[in-house]
Coordinates of C-alpha atoms in Angstrom, one line a residue:
M1 CA 35.3 -20.2 -59.2
S2 CA 37.9 -21.8 -57.4
N3 CA 38.4 -21.9 -53.8
D4 CA 41.9 -19.8 -54.2
T5 CA 39.9 -17.0 -56.0
L6 CA 37.5 -17.2 -53.1
L7 CA 40.6 -16.7 -50.6
S8 CA 42.6 -14.6 -52.4
P9 CA 44.0 -11.8 -50.2
S10 CA 43.4 -9.0 -53.3
K11 CA 39.8 -9.7 -52.3
E12 CA 38.3 -6.7 -50.5
G13 CA 37.3 -7.6 -47.6
V14 CA 37.8 -11.0 -47.0
F15 CA 40.2 -10.8 -43.5
L16 CA 38.2 -8.0 -42.4
P17 CA 37.1 -9.1 -39.1
R18 CA 33.2 -8.7 -38.5
E19 CA 30.9 -8.4 -35.4
E20 CA 29.7 -11.9 -34.0
K21 CA 25.7 -11.6 -33.7
L22 CA 25.0 -12.8 -30.3
E23 CA 21.2 -13.4 -29.2
V24 CA 20.9 -11.8 -25.4
V25 CA 18.1 -13.2 -23.3
K26 CA 17.9 -10.9 -20.3
K27 CA 16.9 -13.5 -17.7
G28 CA 16.6 -13.0 -13.9
K29 CA 17.4 -15.1 -11.5
R30 CA 14.5 -17.4 -10.1
F31 CA 13.4 -16.9 -6.8
S32 CA 11.2 -18.1 -4.2
I33 CA 7.8 -16.2 -3.2
G34 CA 6.6 -16.8 0.2
I35 CA 3.2 -15.5 1.3
P36 CA 2.3 -16.1 5.2
R37 CA -1.0 -16.0 6.8
E38 CA -1.9 -12.6 8.4
T39 CA -2.1 -13.2 12.0
C40 CA -2.8 -9.5 13.1
L41 CA -5.8 -6.7 12.9
N42 CA -7.8 -9.9 12.1
E43 CA -7.0 -9.2 8.7
R44 CA -9.0 -11.0 5.3
R45 CA -6.6 -9.6 2.7
T46 CA -3.7 -11.2 0.5
C47 CA -1.2 -10.2 -1.4
I48 CA -1.9 -12.8 -4.4
T49 CA -4.4 -15.1 -6.0
P50 CA -4.4 -18.1 -7.4
D51 CA -4.6 -16.8 -11.1
A52 CA -1.2 -14.9 -9.9
V53 CA 0.2 -17.8 -8.9
Q54 CA -0.1 -19.9 -12.1
V55 CA 1.9 -16.9 -14.1
L56 CA 4.4 -16.7 -11.5
V57 CA 5.0 -20.5 -11.3
Q58 CA 4.7 -21.0 -15.4
C59 CA 7.7 -18.2 -15.1
G60 CA 10.1 -20.6 -12.9
H61 CA 9.3 -18.9 -9.8
T62 CA 8.5 -21.2 -6.8
V63 CA 5.6 -19.5 -4.4
V64 CA 5.0 -21.3 -0.8
I65 CA 1.8 -20.1 0.9
E66 CA 1.1 -20.9 4.0
E67 CA -2.1 -23.0 5.4
N68 CA -5.3 -20.8 4.9
A69 CA -3.3 -17.7 4.2
G70 CA -6.2 -17.0 1.3
E71 CA -9.4 -18.1 3.4
G72 CA -10.0 -14.6 4.6
S73 CA -10.8 -13.5 0.8
S74 CA -12.8 -17.0 -0.3
Y75 CA -9.6 -18.3 -1.7
A76 CA -9.0 -22.1 -0.5
D77 CA -5.8 -23.6 -0.5
L78 CA -6.8 -25.9 -3.0
L79 CA -7.2 -23.2 -5.4
F80 CA -3.4 -21.9 -4.8
S81 CA -2.3 -25.9 -4.8
E82 CA -3.7 -26.4 -8.2
A83 CA -2.3 -23.5 -9.7
G84 CA 1.3 -24.6 -8.4
A85 CA 1.8 -23.3 -5.5
I86 CA 3.6 -25.5 -2.5
I87 CA 1.3 -25.1 0.6
T88 CA 2.7 -25.4 3.9
K89 CA 1.6 -25.6 7.9
D90 CA 4.7 -24.1 9.0
P91 CA 4.5 -20.6 9.0
K92 CA 8.3 -20.5 9.4
E93 CA 8.8 -22.2 6.1
A94 CA 6.6 -19.1 4.0
F95 CA 8.9 -16.8 5.6
Q96 CA 12.5 -18.1 4.6
Q97 CA 12.0 -17.6 1.2
D98 CA 13.6 -15.0 -0.8
L99 CA 10.8 -12.7 -1.3
I100 CA 8.1 -12.5 1.2
L101 CA 5.0 -10.9 0.4
K102 CA 2.6 -9.6 3.3
I103 CA -0.2 -7.2 3.7
N104 CA 0.7 -6.1 7.9
P105 CA 4.3 -6.0 8.6
P106 CA 5.3 -8.6 10.3
T107 CA 5.0 -9.1 14.0
I108 CA 7.9 -9.5 16.5
I109 CA 7.9 -13.5 16.4
E110 CA 7.5 -13.2 12.7
I111 CA 10.4 -11.3 12.0
D112 CA 12.5 -13.9 13.7
Y113 CA 11.7 -16.4 10.8
L114 CA 13.0 -14.1 8.1
K115 CA 16.5 -15.4 6.8
P116 CA 19.3 -12.8 6.1
Q117 CA 19.3 -11.0 2.7
S118 CA 15.4 -12.1 1.7
Y119 CA 13.3 -8.8 0.7
L120 CA 10.1 -8.1 2.4
V121 CA 7.3 -6.2 0.9
S122 CA 4.9 -4.9 2.9
A123 CA 2.6 -2.5 4.7
L124 CA 4.3 -0.3 7.3
Q125 CA 1.6 1.6 9.5
I126 CA 4.3 3.4 10.6
N127 CA 1.9 5.3 13.5
L128 CA 1.4 1.5 14.7
L129 CA 5.2 0.8 15.7
D130 CA 7.8 1.7 17.4
S131 CA 11.7 1.8 17.1
E132 CA 12.1 -1.3 19.0
Y133 CA 10.6 -3.1 16.1
F134 CA 12.9 -1.7 13.4
N135 CA 15.9 -2.6 15.5
K136 CA 14.8 -6.0 15.6
L137 CA 14.6 -6.2 11.6
S138 CA 17.6 -4.1 11.5
D139 CA 19.1 -7.7 13.3
K140 CA 17.8 -9.8 10.9
K141 CA 19.8 -7.9 7.6
V142 CA 17.1 -7.6 5.5
N143 CA 16.2 -5.6 2.6
A144 CA 12.6 -4.2 3.7
I145 CA 10.0 -2.5 1.1
A146 CA 7.2 -0.7 2.3
F147 CA 3.7 -0.4 0.1
E148 CA 4.1 3.6 1.2
F149 CA 6.7 3.8 -0.6
I150 CA 6.7 2.3 -3.9
Q151 CA 7.1 4.0 -7.1
D152 CA 6.5 3.3 -10.7
H153 CA 8.5 4.9 -13.8
Y154 CA 6.0 8.5 -13.2
G155 CA 7.3 8.4 -9.8
Q156 CA 3.8 7.8 -8.7
H157 CA 2.9 5.4 -5.8
A158 CA 1.1 3.3 -7.6
L159 CA 0.3 1.1 -4.9
V160 CA -0.8 3.8 -2.4
R161 CA -2.9 5.2 -4.7
L162 CA -4.6 1.3 -5.8
I163 CA -5.7 0.9 -2.2
G164 CA -7.0 4.6 -1.4
E165 CA -8.9 4.3 -4.5
I166 CA -10.6 1.2 -2.6
A167 CA -10.7 2.8 0.8
G168 CA -12.2 6.2 -0.3
T169 CA -14.9 4.7 -2.1
Y170 CA -15.9 2.0 0.9
S171 CA -15.4 4.8 3.5
V172 CA -18.7 6.3 2.5
L173 CA -20.4 2.7 1.7
Y174 CA -19.3 2.0 5.5
A175 CA -20.4 5.2 6.7
S176 CA -23.7 5.2 4.8
E177 CA -24.4 1.3 6.6
L178 CA -23.2 3.1 10.1
L179 CA -25.3 6.3 9.6
S180 CA -28.7 4.2 8.7
L181 CA -27.8 2.2 11.8
S182 CA -27.5 5.1 14.2
S183 CA -29.6 8.0 12.9
G184 CA -32.1 6.0 10.5
L185 CA -30.8 8.1 7.5
L186 CA -30.2 7.2 4.0
L187 CA -26.8 8.9 3.0
G188 CA -27.4 10.8 -0.3
G189 CA -30.5 12.3 -1.5
I190 CA -33.9 11.3 -3.0
T191 CA -36.3 13.4 -4.7
G192 CA -38.3 15.8 -2.3
V193 CA -35.8 15.0 0.9
R194 CA -33.0 17.2 1.8
P195 CA -29.2 15.3 1.0
T196 CA -27.1 14.0 4.0
E197 CA -24.2 16.1 4.7
V198 CA -21.3 14.6 3.8
V199 CA -17.3 16.5 4.7
I200 CA -14.2 15.1 3.8
I201 CA -10.9 16.3 5.2
G202 CA -7.9 15.7 2.5
A203 CA -8.3 16.0 -0.9
G204 CA -5.5 13.2 -2.1
I205 CA -6.6 9.9 -3.9
V206 CA -8.7 9.1 -0.8
G207 CA -10.4 12.0 -0.7
E208 CA -10.7 11.9 -4.5
F209 CA -12.9 8.5 -4.3
A210 CA -14.5 9.3 -1.4
T211 CA -15.9 11.9 -3.1
K212 CA -16.5 10.8 -5.9
S213 CA -18.6 7.8 -4.1
A214 CA -20.6 10.4 -1.9
M215 CA -21.4 12.2 -5.3
G216 CA -22.8 9.3 -6.7
L217 CA -25.3 8.9 -3.9
G218 CA -26.2 12.5 -4.4
A219 CA -24.5 14.1 -0.7
S220 CA -24.4 17.2 -0.5
I221 CA -20.5 17.6 -0.3
R222 CA -17.7 19.8 1.4
V223 CA -13.9 18.8 0.8
F224 CA -11.1 20.5 2.9
D225 CA -7.7 20.7 2.5
N226 CA -4.6 22.6 3.0
S227 CA -3.5 21.6 -0.3
L228 CA -4.7 24.6 -2.8
S229 CA -3.2 22.4 -5.7
K230 CA -5.5 19.6 -4.5
L231 CA -8.4 21.2 -4.6
R232 CA -7.7 22.6 -7.8
R233 CA -6.8 19.3 -9.3
L234 CA -10.2 17.8 -7.5
H235 CA -12.3 20.3 -9.1
T236 CA -10.6 19.1 -12.4
V237 CA -10.7 14.9 -12.4
V238 CA -14.5 15.1 -10.3
D239 CA -15.7 17.0 -13.4
S240 CA -17.7 19.2 -11.0
R241 CA -17.1 22.6 -9.1
I242 CA -17.8 21.1 -5.4
P243 CA -17.7 23.6 -2.3
T244 CA -13.7 23.2 -1.3
S245 CA -11.8 25.3 1.5
I246 CA -8.5 25.5 2.9
I247 CA -8.6 24.1 6.4
D248 CA -9.8 26.8 8.6
P249 CA -10.5 26.0 12.2
K250 CA -13.8 28.6 11.8
E251 CA -14.8 27.6 8.8
L252 CA -14.3 23.5 9.7
S253 CA -16.4 23.9 12.8
K254 CA -19.1 25.2 11.4
A255 CA -19.2 22.6 8.0
L256 CA -18.7 19.7 11.3
R257 CA -21.9 21.0 13.1
R258 CA -24.0 20.5 10.1
A259 CA -22.3 17.1 8.9
D260 CA -24.2 13.9 8.8
V261 CA -20.7 12.0 8.2
V262 CA -17.5 13.1 7.9
I263 CA -14.3 11.1 6.3
G264 CA -10.7 11.7 7.7
A265 CA -8.4 11.0 4.7
L266 CA -5.3 13.3 5.4
P267 CA -2.2 11.2 6.9
R268 CA -1.1 13.3 10.2
L269 CA 2.3 11.6 11.2
D270 CA 4.3 13.8 13.7
L271 CA 1.5 16.7 13.4
P272 CA -1.7 17.3 15.5
P273 CA -5.3 16.4 14.9
V274 CA -7.3 18.8 12.3
V275 CA -10.1 17.9 14.5
T276 CA -10.5 18.4 18.0
E277 CA -12.9 17.4 20.6
D278 CA -14.8 20.1 21.5
M279 CA -15.5 20.1 17.3
V280 CA -17.0 16.9 17.9
V281 CA -18.7 17.7 21.3
N282 CA -20.6 20.2 18.7
M283 CA -21.3 17.2 15.9
K284 CA -24.9 16.1 15.5
K285 CA -25.5 12.7 17.6
G286 CA -26.1 9.8 15.8
S287 CA -23.2 11.5 13.2
V288 CA -20.4 9.1 11.6
I289 CA -16.8 9.7 11.9
I290 CA -14.5 7.8 9.4
D291 CA -10.6 8.0 10.4
I292 CA -8.8 5.9 7.4
T293 CA -5.9 7.5 7.6
I294 CA -5.5 6.1 11.4
D295 CA -2.2 4.2 11.0
H296 CA -0.1 7.5 9.9
G297 CA -1.7 9.7 12.1
K298 CA -5.3 10.7 13.7
V299 CA -7.6 13.3 11.7
F300 CA -9.6 13.3 15.1
E301 CA -8.5 13.9 18.3
T302 CA -11.2 11.3 19.5
S303 CA -10.0 8.9 17.3
Q304 CA -8.4 5.9 18.6
I305 CA -7.6 2.5 16.8
T306 CA -10.6 -0.5 16.0
T307 CA -10.5 -3.9 14.6
I308 CA -12.7 -5.8 12.4
E309 CA -14.3 -7.7 15.5
D310 CA -15.1 -4.3 16.9
P311 CA -15.1 -1.5 13.9
F312 CA -17.0 1.1 15.9
Y313 CA -17.4 2.9 19.1
I314 CA -19.7 6.0 20.1
K315 CA -18.0 9.2 21.3
H316 CA -19.9 11.9 22.4
G317 CA -23.0 10.4 20.8
V318 CA -20.8 10.4 17.5
I319 CA -20.2 6.8 15.9
H320 CA -16.4 6.5 15.1
C321 CA -14.9 3.9 12.9
A322 CA -10.8 4.0 12.6
L323 CA -9.9 0.9 11.0
P324 CA -5.9 0.9 9.9
N325 CA -6.7 -1.9 7.2
L326 CA -10.3 -0.4 6.3
T327 CA -10.3 -2.2 2.9
S328 CA -9.7 -5.7 4.7
R329 CA -13.3 -5.5 5.0
V330 CA -14.0 -5.9 1.2
P331 CA -11.0 -8.5 1.0
R332 CA -11.7 -10.1 -2.5
S333 CA -11.9 -7.1 -4.3
T334 CA -8.7 -5.9 -2.5
T335 CA -6.8 -9.0 -3.0
K336 CA -7.5 -9.1 -6.7
A337 CA -6.3 -5.5 -7.2
I338 CA -3.0 -6.2 -5.1
S339 CA -2.1 -9.2 -6.6
N340 CA -2.5 -7.4 -10.0
F341 CA -0.1 -4.8 -9.0
F342 CA 2.2 -7.4 -7.4
L343 CA 2.0 -10.1 -10.3
S344 CA 3.4 -7.1 -12.7
Y345 CA 5.6 -5.8 -9.8
V346 CA 7.8 -9.2 -10.0
L347 CA 7.8 -10.0 -13.6
Y348 CA 9.3 -6.6 -14.0
Y349 CA 12.3 -7.0 -11.6
D350 CA 12.4 -10.6 -13.4
E351 CA 13.0 -9.1 -16.5
E352 CA 15.3 -6.5 -15.3
G353 CA 17.2 -9.8 -13.7
G354 CA 16.3 -9.6 -10.2
F355 CA 16.1 -7.0 -7.1
E356 CA 20.2 -6.7 -6.8
N357 CA 20.5 -5.9 -10.7
T358 CA 17.6 -3.4 -10.9
L359 CA 18.9 -1.6 -7.6
L360 CA 21.7 -0.6 -9.3
K361 CA 20.0 1.4 -12.2
N362 CA 16.5 1.8 -10.8
N363 CA 16.2 5.0 -8.8
E364 CA 12.3 4.5 -8.0
M365 CA 13.6 0.6 -6.3
K366 CA 15.9 2.4 -4.6
Q367 CA 12.8 4.7 -2.8
S368 CA 10.8 2.0 -2.3
L369 CA 13.2 0.5 0.4
Y370 CA 13.2 1.7 4.1
M371 CA 16.1 -0.6 4.8
Y372 CA 18.9 -2.2 3.1
K373 CA 20.8 -5.3 4.4
G374 CA 19.7 -4.1 7.7
R375 CA 20.5 -0.7 7.6
H376 CA 17.9 2.4 7.8
T377 CA 17.2 4.1 4.8
K378 CA 14.4 6.3 4.9
K379 CA 15.1 9.6 6.5
A380 CA 11.5 10.4 7.9
I381 CA 11.2 7.2 9.6
C382 CA 14.7 7.5 11.2
D383 CA 13.7 10.5 12.5
H384 CA 10.5 9.4 13.8
F385 CA 12.1 6.7 16.0
G386 CA 15.3 8.3 16.6
L387 CA 17.2 5.9 14.3
P388 CA 20.4 5.9 12.1
Y389 CA 20.0 7.2 8.7
H390 CA 22.2 5.7 5.9
D391 CA 21.7 7.2 2.3
I392 CA 20.6 4.8 0.0
N393 CA 22.6 6.5 -2.8
L394 CA 25.7 5.7 -0.7
L395 CA 25.2 2.0 -0.1
I396 CA 24.0 1.2 -3.7
F397 CA 26.4 2.6 -6.4

């Protein structure tokens, strides 16, 4: 067949336009990640492990870690360095990256180290902050994301749940240790001996895992919450008809008088404490209170924030522990869990074309922000501190 035949106008379809097939590879902008050393609340956790660093570096990202940032979790600088991280002695260098990952919110001094337009991801701990803090952060024109607001595609607060699982489980284990010190009692039940009484206030994620932990030890448990749906869900997930009750002062008072351990797992931001001082006065001497959600408001009127160095105090003969970072007492396990989350978190936004691109099309991403380019975007925070509120949907469209 001649070339003329091949190019003949009569040949059907010869001159019809056809699509050009191009391979489109979705790649986000490579960014630098800063991991500063935690400096407040005797924090021992960190956001990332050497294994996660290795994956991020292989994906083309730069990871800058402040010296001794992983010391509290038993991760030496050498391990991070061998994984490809840059180790710096200057905290300013760690804070000058595109994305900052922290456990606790930065201090007032550390806010000065941040560069404009960077992304800050940390816990918020709203009960420990004031309006001056948010105004100073706003002056830096940063984008701030709180652990408490990060949602997945199903609308679940994935990181809050993850930390809540650890906090709920460990709260009972630590209460067991304190109870043995104060009363010589073993938390749980053994053959021929009456089981210890545990009251759990709050049937959310923290309360759920506290319940599972106490059940595993054989304790006698009663759970209080003001949500019937949460109590019903708790019955389903623990596969047992444990006694539950709506928070009624008389019923709660009776339960507290018999309790050996009380776990507070109910955030009370801008709400009065559930347990009054008079209720605490009537509790057994040597009993134990763990107020897990102290950074989001007191469950107990007698609660005061404690630290890792001084984790408990005694008031009215009752041991009180109100650590806002309770899971820091098991730093290595918590660091591994948080690192697993952040590795998938960063890689997801990398695949989607970076944070800015994702903001345009991902509503979950928008809802995790409490500050966008220096503007306050979370109404609950603005109402609590009297700050000007900006609807995130009007800023990004």
